[in-house]
PDB file of C-alpha atoms in Angstrom:
ATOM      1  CA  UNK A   1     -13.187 -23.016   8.435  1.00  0.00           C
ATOM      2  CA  UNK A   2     -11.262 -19.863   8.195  1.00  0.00           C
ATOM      3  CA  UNK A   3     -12.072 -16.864   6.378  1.00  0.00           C
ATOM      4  CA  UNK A   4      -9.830 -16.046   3.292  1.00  0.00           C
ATOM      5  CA  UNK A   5      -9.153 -12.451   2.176  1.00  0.00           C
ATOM      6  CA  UNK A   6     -11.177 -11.617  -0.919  1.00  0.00           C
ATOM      7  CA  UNK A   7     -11.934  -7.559  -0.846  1.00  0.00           C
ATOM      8  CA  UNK A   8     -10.375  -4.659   0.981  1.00  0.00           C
ATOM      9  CA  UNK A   9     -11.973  -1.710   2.311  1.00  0.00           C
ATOM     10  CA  UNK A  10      -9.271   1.206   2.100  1.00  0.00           C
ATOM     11  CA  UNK A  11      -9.141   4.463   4.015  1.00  0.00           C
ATOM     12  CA  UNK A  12      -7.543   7.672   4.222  1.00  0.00           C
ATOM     13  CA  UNK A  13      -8.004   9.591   7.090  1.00  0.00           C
ATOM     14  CA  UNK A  14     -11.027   8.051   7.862  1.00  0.00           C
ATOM     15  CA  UNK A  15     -12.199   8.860   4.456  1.00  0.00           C
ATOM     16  CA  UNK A  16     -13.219   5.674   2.483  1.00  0.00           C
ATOM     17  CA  UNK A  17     -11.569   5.512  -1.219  1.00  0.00           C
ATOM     18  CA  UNK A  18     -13.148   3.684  -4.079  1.00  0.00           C
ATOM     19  CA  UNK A  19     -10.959   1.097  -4.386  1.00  0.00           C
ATOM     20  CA  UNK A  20     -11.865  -1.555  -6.568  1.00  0.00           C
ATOM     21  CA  UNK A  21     -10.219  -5.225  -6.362  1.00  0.00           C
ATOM     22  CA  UNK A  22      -6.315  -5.477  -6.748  1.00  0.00           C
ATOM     23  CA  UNK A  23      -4.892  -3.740  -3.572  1.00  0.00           C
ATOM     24  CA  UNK A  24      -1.754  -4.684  -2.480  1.00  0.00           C
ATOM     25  CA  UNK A  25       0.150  -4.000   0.788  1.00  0.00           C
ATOM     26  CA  UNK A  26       3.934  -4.313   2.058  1.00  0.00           C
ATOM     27  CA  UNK A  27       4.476  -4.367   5.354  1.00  0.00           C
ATOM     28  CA  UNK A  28       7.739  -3.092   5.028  1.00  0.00           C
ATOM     29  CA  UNK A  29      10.922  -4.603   6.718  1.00  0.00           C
ATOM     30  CA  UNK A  30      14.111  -5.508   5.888  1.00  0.00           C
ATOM     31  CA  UNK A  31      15.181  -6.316   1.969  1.00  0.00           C
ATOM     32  CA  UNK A  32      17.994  -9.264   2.230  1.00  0.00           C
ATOM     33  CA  UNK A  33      20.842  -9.021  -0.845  1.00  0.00           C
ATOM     34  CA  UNK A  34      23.162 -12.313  -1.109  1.00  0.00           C
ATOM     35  CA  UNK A  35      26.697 -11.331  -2.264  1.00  0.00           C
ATOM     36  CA  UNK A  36      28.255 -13.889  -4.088  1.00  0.00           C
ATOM     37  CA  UNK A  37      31.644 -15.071  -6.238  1.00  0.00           C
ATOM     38  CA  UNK A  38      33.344 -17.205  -6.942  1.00  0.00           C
ATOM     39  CA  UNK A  39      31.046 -19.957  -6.776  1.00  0.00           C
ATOM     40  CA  UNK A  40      29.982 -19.225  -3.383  1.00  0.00           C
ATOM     41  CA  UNK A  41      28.102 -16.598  -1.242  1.00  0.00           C
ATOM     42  CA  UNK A  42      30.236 -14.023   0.532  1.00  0.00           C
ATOM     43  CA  UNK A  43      27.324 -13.259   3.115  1.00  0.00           C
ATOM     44  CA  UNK A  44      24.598 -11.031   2.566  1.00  0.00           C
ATOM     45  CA  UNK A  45      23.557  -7.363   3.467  1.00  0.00           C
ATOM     46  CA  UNK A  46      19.777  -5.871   4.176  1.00  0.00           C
ATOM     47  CA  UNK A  47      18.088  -2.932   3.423  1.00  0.00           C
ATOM     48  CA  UNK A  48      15.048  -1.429   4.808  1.00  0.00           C
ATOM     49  CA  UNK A  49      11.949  -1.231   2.308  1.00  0.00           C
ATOM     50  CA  UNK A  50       9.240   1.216   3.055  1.00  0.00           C
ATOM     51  CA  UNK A  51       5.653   0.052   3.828  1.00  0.00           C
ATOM     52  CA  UNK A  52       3.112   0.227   1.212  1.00  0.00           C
ATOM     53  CA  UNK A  53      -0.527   0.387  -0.154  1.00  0.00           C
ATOM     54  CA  UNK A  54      -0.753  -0.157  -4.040  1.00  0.00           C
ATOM     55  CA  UNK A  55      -4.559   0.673  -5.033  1.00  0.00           C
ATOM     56  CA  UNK A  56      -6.951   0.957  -7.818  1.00  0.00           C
ATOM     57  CA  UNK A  57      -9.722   3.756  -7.649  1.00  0.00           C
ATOM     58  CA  UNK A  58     -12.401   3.854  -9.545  1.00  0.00           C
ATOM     59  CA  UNK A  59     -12.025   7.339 -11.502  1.00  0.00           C
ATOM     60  CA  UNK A  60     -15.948   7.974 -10.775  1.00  0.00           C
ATOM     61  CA  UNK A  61     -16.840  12.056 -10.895  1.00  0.00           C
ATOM     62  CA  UNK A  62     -16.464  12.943  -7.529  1.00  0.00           C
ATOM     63  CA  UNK A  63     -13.230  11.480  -7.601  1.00  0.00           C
ATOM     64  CA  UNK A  64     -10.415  13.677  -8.323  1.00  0.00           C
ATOM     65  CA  UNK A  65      -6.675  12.180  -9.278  1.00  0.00           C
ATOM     66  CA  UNK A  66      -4.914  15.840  -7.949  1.00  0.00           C
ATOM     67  CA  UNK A  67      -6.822  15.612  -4.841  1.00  0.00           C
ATOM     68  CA  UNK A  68      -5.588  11.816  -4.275  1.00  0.00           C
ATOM     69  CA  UNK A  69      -2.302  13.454  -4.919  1.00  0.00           C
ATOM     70  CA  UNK A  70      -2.505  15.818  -2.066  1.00  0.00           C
ATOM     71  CA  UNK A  71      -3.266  13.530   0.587  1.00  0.00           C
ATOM     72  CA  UNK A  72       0.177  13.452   2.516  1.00  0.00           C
ATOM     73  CA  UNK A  73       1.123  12.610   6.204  1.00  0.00           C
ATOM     74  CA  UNK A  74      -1.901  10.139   6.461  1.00  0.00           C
ATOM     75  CA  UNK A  75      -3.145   7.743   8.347  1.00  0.00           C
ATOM     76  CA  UNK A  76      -4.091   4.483   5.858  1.00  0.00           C
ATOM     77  CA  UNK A  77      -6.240   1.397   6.944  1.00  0.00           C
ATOM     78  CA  UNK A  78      -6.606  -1.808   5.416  1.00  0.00           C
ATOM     79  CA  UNK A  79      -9.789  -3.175   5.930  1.00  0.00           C
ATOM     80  CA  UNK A  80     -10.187  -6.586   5.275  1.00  0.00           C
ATOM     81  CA  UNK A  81     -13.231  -8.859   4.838  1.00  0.00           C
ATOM     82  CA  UNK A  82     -11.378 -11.656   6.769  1.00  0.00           C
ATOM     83  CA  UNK A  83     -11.556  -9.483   9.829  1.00  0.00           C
ATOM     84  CA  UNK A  84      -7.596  -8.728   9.921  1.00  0.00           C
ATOM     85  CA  UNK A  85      -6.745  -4.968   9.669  1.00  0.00           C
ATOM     86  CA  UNK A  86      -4.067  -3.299   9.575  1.00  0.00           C
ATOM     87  CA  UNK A  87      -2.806   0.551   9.820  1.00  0.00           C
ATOM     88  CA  UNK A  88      -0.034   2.903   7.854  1.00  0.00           C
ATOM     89  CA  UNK A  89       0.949   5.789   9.287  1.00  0.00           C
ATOM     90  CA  UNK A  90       2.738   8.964   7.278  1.00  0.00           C
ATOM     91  CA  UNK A  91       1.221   7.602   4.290  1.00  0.00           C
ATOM     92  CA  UNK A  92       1.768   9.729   1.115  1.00  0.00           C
ATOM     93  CA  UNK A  93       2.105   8.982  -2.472  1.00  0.00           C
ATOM     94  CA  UNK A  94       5.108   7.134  -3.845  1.00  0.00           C
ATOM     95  CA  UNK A  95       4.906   8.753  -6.940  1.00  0.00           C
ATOM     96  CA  UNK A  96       2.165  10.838  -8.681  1.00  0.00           C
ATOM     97  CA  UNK A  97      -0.967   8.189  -9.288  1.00  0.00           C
ATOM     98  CA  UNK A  98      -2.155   7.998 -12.731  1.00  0.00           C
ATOM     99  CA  UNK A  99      -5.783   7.832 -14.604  1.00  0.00           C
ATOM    100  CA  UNK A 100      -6.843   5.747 -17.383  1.00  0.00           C
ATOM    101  CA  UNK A 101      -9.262   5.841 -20.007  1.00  0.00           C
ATOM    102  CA  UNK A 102     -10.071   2.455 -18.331  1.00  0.00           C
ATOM    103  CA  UNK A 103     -11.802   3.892 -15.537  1.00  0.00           C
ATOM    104  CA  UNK A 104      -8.790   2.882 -12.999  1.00  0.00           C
ATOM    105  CA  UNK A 105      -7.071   5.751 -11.290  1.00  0.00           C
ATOM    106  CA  UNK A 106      -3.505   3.680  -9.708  1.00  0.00           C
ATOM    107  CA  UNK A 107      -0.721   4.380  -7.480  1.00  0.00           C
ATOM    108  CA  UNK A 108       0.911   3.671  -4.455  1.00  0.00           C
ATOM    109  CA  UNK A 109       0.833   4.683  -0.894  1.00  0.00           C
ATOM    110  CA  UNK A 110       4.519   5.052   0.924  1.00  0.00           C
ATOM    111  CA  UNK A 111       4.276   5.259   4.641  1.00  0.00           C
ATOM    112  CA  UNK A 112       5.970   4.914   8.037  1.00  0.00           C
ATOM    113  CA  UNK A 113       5.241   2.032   9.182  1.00  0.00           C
ATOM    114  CA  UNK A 114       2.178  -0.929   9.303  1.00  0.00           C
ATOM    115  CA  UNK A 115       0.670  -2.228  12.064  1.00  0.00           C
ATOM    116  CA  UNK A 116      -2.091  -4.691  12.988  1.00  0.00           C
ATOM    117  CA  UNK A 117      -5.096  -3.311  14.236  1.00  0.00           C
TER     118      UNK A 117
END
């Protein structure tokens, strides 16, 4: 029987974040649009979409959301417990992450590109 994904280990740098369950990633690639009229479809056009790691930190004290904020030109890994991992380099945030009176500190990783490890 094969293992199915079920928790993520998540690091920056080498540097292990306290990510708690609901990580996401995007490999990237190409984005496919179908243009269509006339009751039919004219063809279609692509677009590439940056990589990306979505996460959910635990906002525990030693964890700062500026500081997450900083990290830029990094090296991500995506550690999973089903024994496939993969790698984002150039990682840096897509936007500015938030924090929540909920305990969750969110946001989302943009990189260069994913590969297996």
């Amino acid at each position: 029987m094969s293992d199915i994904l079920g928790e993520v280990t998540i690091r920056a740098n080498g540097k292990q974040l306290k990510t708690k369950q609901g990580a996401t990633l995007n490999p990237g690639g190409d984005t496919h649009t179908r243009h269509t009229g006339a009751g039919r479809s004219w063809g279609s056009s692509k677009q590439f979409t940056v990589p990306s790691i979505a996460v959910v930190i635990a906002a525990a004290e030693d964890v700062d959301v500026i500081e997450i904020g900083k990290i830029k030109n990094a090296t991500l890994t995506w550690e999973g417990n089903n024994g496939v991992d993969y790698m984002m380099t150039g990682a840096a945030q897509q936007a500015p992450f938030t924090i929540s009176d909920s305990g969750d500190i969110t946001g989302t990783f943009e990189g260069d590109e994913v590969v297996r490890v």
